[in-house]
Amino acid sequence: MADTIRVAMAGLGIAGRIVLPWFNRTPGVELAAVADTRPPALEPFRARGLRTFDSVDAMCRSADVDVIWIATPNERHMEHVIMAADNGKHVVCEKPMALNLPQAQAMIEAVERNNVKYVQRSKVFDPPVRKMREVVASGQLGRVIQINSWNYRGWLVNNTFLSTELDTERGGGLTYRQGPHQLDIVRSIGGGLVNSVRATTGRWSQDFDTEGNYAVFLEFEDGTPALVSNNAYGYFDTGELTWGIGEGGPQVPVELLYEGKYRQMRPLDPKEKYALPRYAGPADQGTQAGLGEGRHHQPFYGLTIVSCERGDVRQSENGLYIYTDDGRSEIPCEPVAGPRNEVAELFAAVTENRPSVVDAHWGMATLEVILAIRQSSAERRDVTLEHQVPFVGLWT
Amino acid sequence: MADTIRVAMAGLGIAGRIVLPWFNRTPGVELAAVADTRPPALEPFRARGLRTFDSVDAMCRSADVDVIWIATPNERHMEHVIMAADNGKHVVCEKPMALNLPQAQAMIEAVERNNVKYVQRSKVFDPPVRKMREVVASGQLGRVIQINSWNYRGWLVNNTFLSTELDTERGGGLTYRQGPHQLDIVRSIGGGLVNSVRATTGRWSQDFDTEGNYAVFLEFEDGTPALVSNNAYGYFDTGELTWGIGEGGPQVPVELLYEGKYRQMRPLDPKEKYALPRYAGPADQGTQAGLGEGRHHQPFYGLTIVSCERGDVRQSENGLYIYTDDGRSEIPCEPVAGPRNEVAELFAAVTENRPSVVDAHWGMATLEVILAIRQSSAERRDVTLEHQVPFVGLWT
């Protein structure tokens, strides 16, 4: 393999569009091709001379691609990851990894039998999450004793969803689609090994027939508890408590978070959705998160408080607050938005021939928590987990 | 009974001292007597001509008293409530009601066979809690779908404890002593009927051998979940997120909440503790919470977010924020600190001969949750409850 890895994007929906601007900004990485089933989505790339494919299958068979970035609908992740691996390509896979554990197991087997790398797209790559994990792992505050994470944000009403994207059986709804973000944060800080889950999910939107909130108690193997809450209906927004800074790092006046504003009140059909400017415009200019739109900070995924034996940690406006017997101090944090760290991790894993910190086993473990949340809610009981893996070390 | 009810205070520790200044400020109520086993604590009252007793037993037998306010050590609540009831006195009992369910059951029986009133000292009397319950009960936002409550405050290091007051088996520690406050708030807003509890408690202080944090998932009978968290080690303080306003309603510059400050790092012996000015001074001037010490607001017990089908509710600086599809609005709240509402409720229950809104059955139900938190933590499993009662109506 050359010094440059050639990445191909499978799927030009919103997940792909967030990532695209970052490839050519990362040393050693170049965007080599894109695939989508919608010809108009491909057109701007063809016009720029990129290779375009109308199927992921054809792109996976191309000799001019090293890595397939899977940003297709959730229900097709397994098929596309296996397809890429069987063609000898490395993969980065969007969350959720898959819809169920047999799918995840099949993906692991495909990756391992083909000896390719799998990197899970994950919030563990966000600088403040990495930094919180570093502080905890350093032992300076003693062991972790409790993690609390609240996210209130109008994910359900501030996005544009097809009804298929809201169908839980097809990987839709808050638990499948946002749960992996929040649980990856909590699992990485807590060490990874979740022992049991007790949870309730809610479907309370009048407008969308899907899960819009969850409340989770989980216990790590060493007994450490975590309380994890998410609410996507768009009323109170945790940004009010985090300096107006939201998921990607953009900062807005907090008034914008609670003033009556436009809310998307129904699912769209494909024709409506893909006529919107953010989907119809040039794909890699459609979403420029982190690329100079207004003031930018480190990303916040709600409000997370990590308690240790001898102190607490939470995000500050531009870093972390550390609370000890001596009071509060602040340490800075790299203000990177977007998936640059996933790209760098993939590059390092491929060029150094080592497993990713968040590989397919990690992805399956987080998926197991997501499925346990749904099961606990349905059966109103504690669910014990069996496929957990530890968070191993820190990457560079 | 006359138009005035004569209240006698059993126990002149910190709980009693918070209450004392309020009796003579409440129409129809007068402080008639006090009891304590420590002669110096009684002296200032004797000097003012009040009746003083060196035992609760003797005070309960006095004909000049209508109500006994039980603020004795937790392990003696049962004995003193039964003693008061058997002497025909009404009672107000501090939290926790008792140490276990058989004690609570015996207290209920004593109250009922003597046909006296029992009022549980409770945060449900705090104006913002009442107001949140009112908004929820009005149905304007649809049903409650989730309640989240976080309290981070250095209860363990900002108080002065005897080692006996930290012994969990004697009703000490965070779960017994602060849990009833937080669970009363959550139960009243959620309707009262808790179905099950999954929880972990922690004993992580290097200095105090007692419970200092808990993480609780509870589910109401109708399926509504609540996540309830408390951390008393004194690092991060939720006051940073609530305008510097704390439990009793006093507001301080938020810097005071996180600057390195004096921390009490060990239990005291009785001689040390009762030599402190706050215990050695005139009892009803020792604690003047809510009586003009600096700027005062409605009380905050950490940060509570109530989510309903069509909106969220949380406390604002001086009232409540209500979030709906139309944005955020604010409604005011009475800024009362201290136990004036308990006194008024007791007065109304006695003079109108009706049960208190939070009677002994309510107290037992909250105690059951507290015990379930401890049991779930010990056995690492869901605990189902059997003694829950609904929150009935609103008082005036």
mmCIF file with all atom_site columns, C-alpha atoms in Angstrom, chain A residues 143 145-146 148-150 152 195-196 198-200 204 206 213-217 219-221 223 225 227-229 231 233 235-236 240-241 258-260 263 265 303 305 307 309-312 314 323-328 380-382, chain B residues 143 145-146 148-150 152 195-196 198-200 204 206 213-217 219-221 223 225 227-229 231 233 235-236 240-241 258-260 263 265 303 305 307 309-312 314 323-328 380-382:
data_model
loop_
_atom_site.group_PDB
_atom_site.id
_atom_site.type_symbol
_atom_site.label_atom_id
_atom_site.label_alt_id
_atom_site.label_comp_id
_atom_site.label_asym_id
_atom_site.label_entity_id
_atom_site.label_seq_id
_atom_site.pdbx_PDB_ins_code
_atom_site.Cartn_x
_atom_site.Cartn_y
_atom_site.Cartn_z
_atom_site.occupancy
_atom_site.B_iso_or_equiv
_atom_site.pdbx_formal_charge
_atom_site.auth_seq_id
_atom_site.auth_comp_id
_atom_site.auth_asym_id
_atom_site.auth_atom_id
_atom_site.pdbx_PDB_model_num
ATOM 1   C CA . ARG A 1 143 ? -11.194 5.180  40.324 1.00 0.00 ? 143 ARG A CA 1
ATOM 2   C CA . ILE A 1 145 ? -17.364 5.881  40.918 1.00 0.00 ? 145 ILE A CA 1
ATOM 3   C CA . GLN A 1 146 ? -20.260 7.180  38.801 1.00 0.00 ? 146 GLN A CA 1
ATOM 4   C CA . ASN A 1 148 ? -24.031 10.749 34.537 1.00 0.00 ? 148 ASN A CA 1
ATOM 5   C CA . SER A 1 149 ? -24.913 11.797 31.008 1.00 0.00 ? 149 SER A CA 1
ATOM 6   C CA . TRP A 1 150 ? -27.915 13.884 29.967 1.00 0.00 ? 150 TRP A CA 1
ATOM 7   C CA . TYR A 1 152 ? -31.690 16.972 25.587 1.00 0.00 ? 152 TYR A CA 1
ATOM 8   C CA . ASN A 1 195 ? -22.366 -5.828 33.255 1.00 0.00 ? 195 ASN A CA 1
ATOM 9   C CA . SER A 1 196 ? -26.083 -5.070 33.170 1.00 0.00 ? 196 SER A CA 1
ATOM 10  C CA . ARG A 1 198 ? -32.030 -1.465 33.172 1.00 0.00 ? 198 ARG A CA 1
ATOM 11  C CA . ALA A 1 199 ? -33.812 0.968  30.886 1.00 0.00 ? 199 ALA A CA 1
ATOM 12  C CA . THR A 1 200 ? -37.034 2.428  29.558 1.00 0.00 ? 200 THR A CA 1
ATOM 13  C CA . TRP A 1 204 ? -44.207 9.927  22.799 1.00 0.00 ? 204 TRP A CA 1
ATOM 14  C CA . GLN A 1 206 ? -47.459 12.914 18.272 1.00 0.00 ? 206 GLN A CA 1
ATOM 15  C CA . ASN A 1 213 ? -36.411 9.275  24.609 1.00 0.00 ? 213 ASN A CA 1
ATOM 16  C CA . TYR A 1 214 ? -34.687 6.766  26.848 1.00 0.00 ? 214 TYR A CA 1
ATOM 17  C CA . ALA A 1 215 ? -33.602 6.458  30.481 1.00 0.00 ? 215 ALA A CA 1
ATOM 18  C CA . VAL A 1 216 ? -30.815 3.997  31.237 1.00 0.00 ? 216 VAL A CA 1
ATOM 19  C CA . PHE A 1 217 ? -29.168 2.661  34.376 1.00 0.00 ? 217 PHE A CA 1
ATOM 20  C CA . GLU A 1 219 ? -23.593 -1.054 35.860 1.00 0.00 ? 219 GLU A CA 1
ATOM 21  C CA . PHE A 1 220 ? -20.022 -1.809 34.858 1.00 0.00 ? 220 PHE A CA 1
ATOM 22  C CA . GLU A 1 221 ? -18.383 -5.066 35.815 1.00 0.00 ? 221 GLU A CA 1
ATOM 23  C CA . GLY A 1 223 ? -19.879 -2.062 40.094 1.00 0.00 ? 223 GLY A CA 1
ATOM 24  C CA . PRO A 1 225 ? -23.055 2.845  37.875 1.00 0.00 ? 225 PRO A CA 1
ATOM 25  C CA . LEU A 1 227 ? -27.224 7.043  34.436 1.00 0.00 ? 227 LEU A CA 1
ATOM 26  C CA . VAL A 1 228 ? -27.775 7.866  30.776 1.00 0.00 ? 228 VAL A CA 1
ATOM 27  C CA . SER A 1 229 ? -30.664 9.937  29.480 1.00 0.00 ? 229 SER A CA 1
ATOM 28  C CA . ASN A 1 231 ? -34.648 13.240 24.944 1.00 0.00 ? 231 ASN A CA 1
ATOM 29  C CA . TYR A 1 233 ? -38.467 15.933 21.297 1.00 0.00 ? 233 TYR A CA 1
ATOM 30  C CA . TYR A 1 235 ? -38.199 21.201 24.247 1.00 0.00 ? 235 TYR A CA 1
ATOM 31  C CA . PHE A 1 236 ? -35.486 21.833 26.874 1.00 0.00 ? 236 PHE A CA 1
ATOM 32  C CA . GLU A 1 240 ? -28.592 26.039 27.752 1.00 0.00 ? 240 GLU A CA 1
ATOM 33  C CA . LEU A 1 241 ? -26.215 24.564 30.329 1.00 0.00 ? 241 LEU A CA 1
ATOM 34  C CA . TYR A 1 258 ? -35.534 27.851 23.477 1.00 0.00 ? 258 TYR A CA 1
ATOM 35  C CA . GLU A 1 259 ? -37.309 30.403 21.338 1.00 0.00 ? 259 GLU A CA 1
ATOM 36  C CA . GLY A 1 260 ? -40.230 29.029 19.380 1.00 0.00 ? 260 GLY A CA 1
ATOM 37  C CA . ARG A 1 263 ? -39.977 22.255 13.904 1.00 0.00 ? 263 ARG A CA 1
ATOM 38  C CA . MET A 1 265 ? -43.518 17.819 12.334 1.00 0.00 ? 265 MET A CA 1
ATOM 39  C CA . LEU A 1 303 ? -23.867 17.218 29.762 1.00 0.00 ? 303 LEU A CA 1
ATOM 40  C CA . ILE A 1 305 ? -20.332 14.466 34.769 1.00 0.00 ? 305 ILE A CA 1
ATOM 41  C CA . SER A 1 307 ? -17.223 11.315 39.367 1.00 0.00 ? 307 SER A CA 1
ATOM 42  C CA . GLU A 1 309 ? -13.006 8.904  44.321 1.00 0.00 ? 309 GLU A CA 1
ATOM 43  C CA . ARG A 1 310 ? -11.148 12.191 44.713 1.00 0.00 ? 310 ARG A CA 1
ATOM 44  C CA . GLY A 1 311 ? -12.767 14.535 42.234 1.00 0.00 ? 311 GLY A CA 1
ATOM 45  C CA . ASP A 1 312 ? -15.181 15.191 39.382 1.00 0.00 ? 312 ASP A CA 1
ATOM 46  C CA . ARG A 1 314 ? -16.908 17.771 33.185 1.00 0.00 ? 314 ARG A CA 1
ATOM 47  C CA . TYR A 1 323 ? -12.727 19.448 40.601 1.00 0.00 ? 323 TYR A CA 1
ATOM 48  C CA . THR A 1 324 ? -10.568 18.293 43.509 1.00 0.00 ? 324 THR A CA 1
ATOM 49  C CA . ASP A 1 325 ? -10.062 19.124 47.188 1.00 0.00 ? 325 ASP A CA 1
ATOM 50  C CA . ASP A 1 326 ? -8.120  22.157 45.956 1.00 0.00 ? 326 ASP A CA 1
ATOM 51  C CA . GLY A 1 327 ? -11.032 23.568 43.961 1.00 0.00 ? 327 GLY A CA 1
ATOM 52  C CA . ARG A 1 328 ? -11.703 23.764 40.240 1.00 0.00 ? 328 ARG A CA 1
ATOM 53  C CA . ARG A 1 380 ? -39.170 -4.246 32.478 1.00 0.00 ? 380 ARG A CA 1
ATOM 54  C CA . ARG A 1 381 ? -36.204 -6.044 34.011 1.00 0.00 ? 381 ARG A CA 1
ATOM 55  C CA . ASP A 1 382 ? -32.412 -6.019 34.309 1.00 0.00 ? 382 ASP A CA 1
ATOM 56  C CA . ARG B 1 143 ? -48.581 12.964 30.789 1.00 0.00 ? 143 ARG B CA 1
ATOM 57  C CA . ILE B 1 145 ? -42.792 10.664 30.375 1.00 0.00 ? 145 ILE B CA 1
ATOM 58  C CA . GLN B 1 146 ? -39.508 10.985 32.296 1.00 0.00 ? 146 GLN B CA 1
ATOM 59  C CA . ASN B 1 148 ? -34.310 13.369 35.825 1.00 0.00 ? 148 ASN B CA 1
ATOM 60  C CA . SER B 1 149 ? -32.857 14.700 39.062 1.00 0.00 ? 149 SER B CA 1
ATOM 61  C CA . TRP B 1 150 ? -29.186 15.401 39.763 1.00 0.00 ? 150 TRP B CA 1
ATOM 62  C CA . TYR B 1 152 ? -24.191 17.406 43.517 1.00 0.00 ? 152 TYR B CA 1
ATOM 63  C CA . ASN B 1 195 ? -43.125 0.080  40.784 1.00 0.00 ? 195 ASN B CA 1
ATOM 64  C CA . SER B 1 196 ? -39.459 -0.903 40.906 1.00 0.00 ? 196 SER B CA 1
ATOM 65  C CA . ARG B 1 198 ? -32.538 -0.437 40.390 1.00 0.00 ? 198 ARG B CA 1
ATOM 66  C CA . ALA B 1 199 ? -29.738 1.393  42.156 1.00 0.00 ? 199 ALA B CA 1
ATOM 67  C CA . THR B 1 200 ? -26.136 1.523  43.285 1.00 0.00 ? 200 THR B CA 1
ATOM 68  C CA . TRP B 1 204 ? -16.014 6.359  48.531 1.00 0.00 ? 204 TRP B CA 1
ATOM 69  C CA . GLN B 1 206 ? -11.522 8.542  52.419 1.00 0.00 ? 206 GLN B CA 1
ATOM 70  C CA . ASN B 1 213 ? -23.366 8.861  46.490 1.00 0.00 ? 213 ASN B CA 1
ATOM 71  C CA . TYR B 1 214 ? -26.151 6.947  44.800 1.00 0.00 ? 214 TYR B CA 1
ATOM 72  C CA . ALA B 1 215 ? -27.447 6.328  41.279 1.00 0.00 ? 215 ALA B CA 1
ATOM 73  C CA . VAL B 1 216 ? -31.075 5.270  40.955 1.00 0.00 ? 216 VAL B CA 1
ATOM 74  C CA . PHE B 1 217 ? -33.324 4.121  38.122 1.00 0.00 ? 217 PHE B CA 1
ATOM 75  C CA . GLU B 1 219 ? -40.039 3.065  37.229 1.00 0.00 ? 219 GLU B CA 1
ATOM 76  C CA . PHE B 1 220 ? -43.507 4.241  38.178 1.00 0.00 ? 220 PHE B CA 1
ATOM 77  C CA . GLU B 1 221 ? -46.483 1.933  37.912 1.00 0.00 ? 221 GLU B CA 1
ATOM 78  C CA . GLY B 1 223 ? -44.052 2.869  33.151 1.00 0.00 ? 223 GLY B CA 1
ATOM 79  C CA . PRO B 1 225 ? -38.892 6.206  34.346 1.00 0.00 ? 225 PRO B CA 1
ATOM 80  C CA . LEU B 1 227 ? -33.102 8.766  36.947 1.00 0.00 ? 227 LEU B CA 1
ATOM 81  C CA . VAL B 1 228 ? -32.045 10.076 40.351 1.00 0.00 ? 228 VAL B CA 1
ATOM 82  C CA . SER B 1 229 ? -28.469 10.875 41.291 1.00 0.00 ? 229 SER B CA 1
ATOM 83  C CA . ASN B 1 231 ? -23.184 13.004 45.157 1.00 0.00 ? 231 ASN B CA 1
ATOM 84  C CA . TYR B 1 233 ? -18.367 14.462 48.291 1.00 0.00 ? 233 TYR B CA 1
ATOM 85  C CA . TYR B 1 235 ? -16.425 18.454 44.197 1.00 0.00 ? 235 TYR B CA 1
ATOM 86  C CA . PHE B 1 236 ? -18.710 19.608 41.357 1.00 0.00 ? 236 PHE B CA 1
ATOM 87  C CA . GLU B 1 240 ? -23.033 26.128 39.158 1.00 0.00 ? 240 GLU B CA 1
ATOM 88  C CA . LEU B 1 241 ? -25.956 25.317 36.859 1.00 0.00 ? 241 LEU B CA 1
ATOM 89  C CA . TYR B 1 258 ? -15.785 25.574 43.284 1.00 0.00 ? 258 TYR B CA 1
ATOM 90  C CA . GLU B 1 259 ? -12.942 27.489 44.868 1.00 0.00 ? 259 GLU B CA 1
ATOM 91  C CA . GLY B 1 260 ? -10.846 25.438 47.246 1.00 0.00 ? 260 GLY B CA 1
ATOM 92  C CA . ARG B 1 263 ? -13.780 20.955 54.109 1.00 0.00 ? 263 ARG B CA 1
ATOM 93  C CA . MET B 1 265 ? -12.507 15.905 56.850 1.00 0.00 ? 265 MET B CA 1
ATOM 94  C CA . LEU B 1 303 ? -31.313 20.142 38.967 1.00 0.00 ? 303 LEU B CA 1
ATOM 95  C CA . ILE B 1 305 ? -35.968 18.187 34.542 1.00 0.00 ? 305 ILE B CA 1
ATOM 96  C CA . SER B 1 307 ? -40.407 15.786 30.629 1.00 0.00 ? 307 SER B CA 1
ATOM 97  C CA . GLU B 1 309 ? -45.522 14.446 26.139 1.00 0.00 ? 309 GLU B CA 1
ATOM 98  C CA . ARG B 1 310 ? -45.740 18.023 24.895 1.00 0.00 ? 310 ARG B CA 1
ATOM 99  C CA . GLY B 1 311 ? -43.111 19.898 26.869 1.00 0.00 ? 311 GLY B CA 1
ATOM 100 C CA . ASP B 1 312 ? -40.503 20.041 29.620 1.00 0.00 ? 312 ASP B CA 1
ATOM 101 C CA . ARG B 1 314 ? -37.464 22.934 35.138 1.00 0.00 ? 314 ARG B CA 1
ATOM 102 C CA . TYR B 1 323 ? -40.867 24.543 27.311 1.00 0.00 ? 323 TYR B CA 1
ATOM 103 C CA . THR B 1 324 ? -43.463 23.834 24.634 1.00 0.00 ? 324 THR B CA 1
ATOM 104 C CA . ASP B 1 325 ? -43.752 23.943 20.835 1.00 0.00 ? 325 ASP B CA 1
ATOM 105 C CA . ASP B 1 326 ? -44.060 27.716 21.237 1.00 0.00 ? 326 ASP B CA 1
ATOM 106 C CA . GLY B 1 327 ? -40.718 28.086 23.008 1.00 0.00 ? 327 GLY B CA 1
ATOM 107 C CA . ARG B 1 328 ? -39.830 28.813 26.617 1.00 0.00 ? 328 ARG B CA 1
ATOM 108 C CA . ARG B 1 380 ? -27.369 -5.885 42.101 1.00 0.00 ? 380 ARG B CA 1
ATOM 109 C CA . ARG B 1 381 ? -30.902 -6.460 40.858 1.00 0.00 ? 381 ARG B CA 1
ATOM 110 C CA . ASP B 1 382 ? -34.292 -4.809 40.362 1.00 0.00 ? 382 ASP B CA 1
#
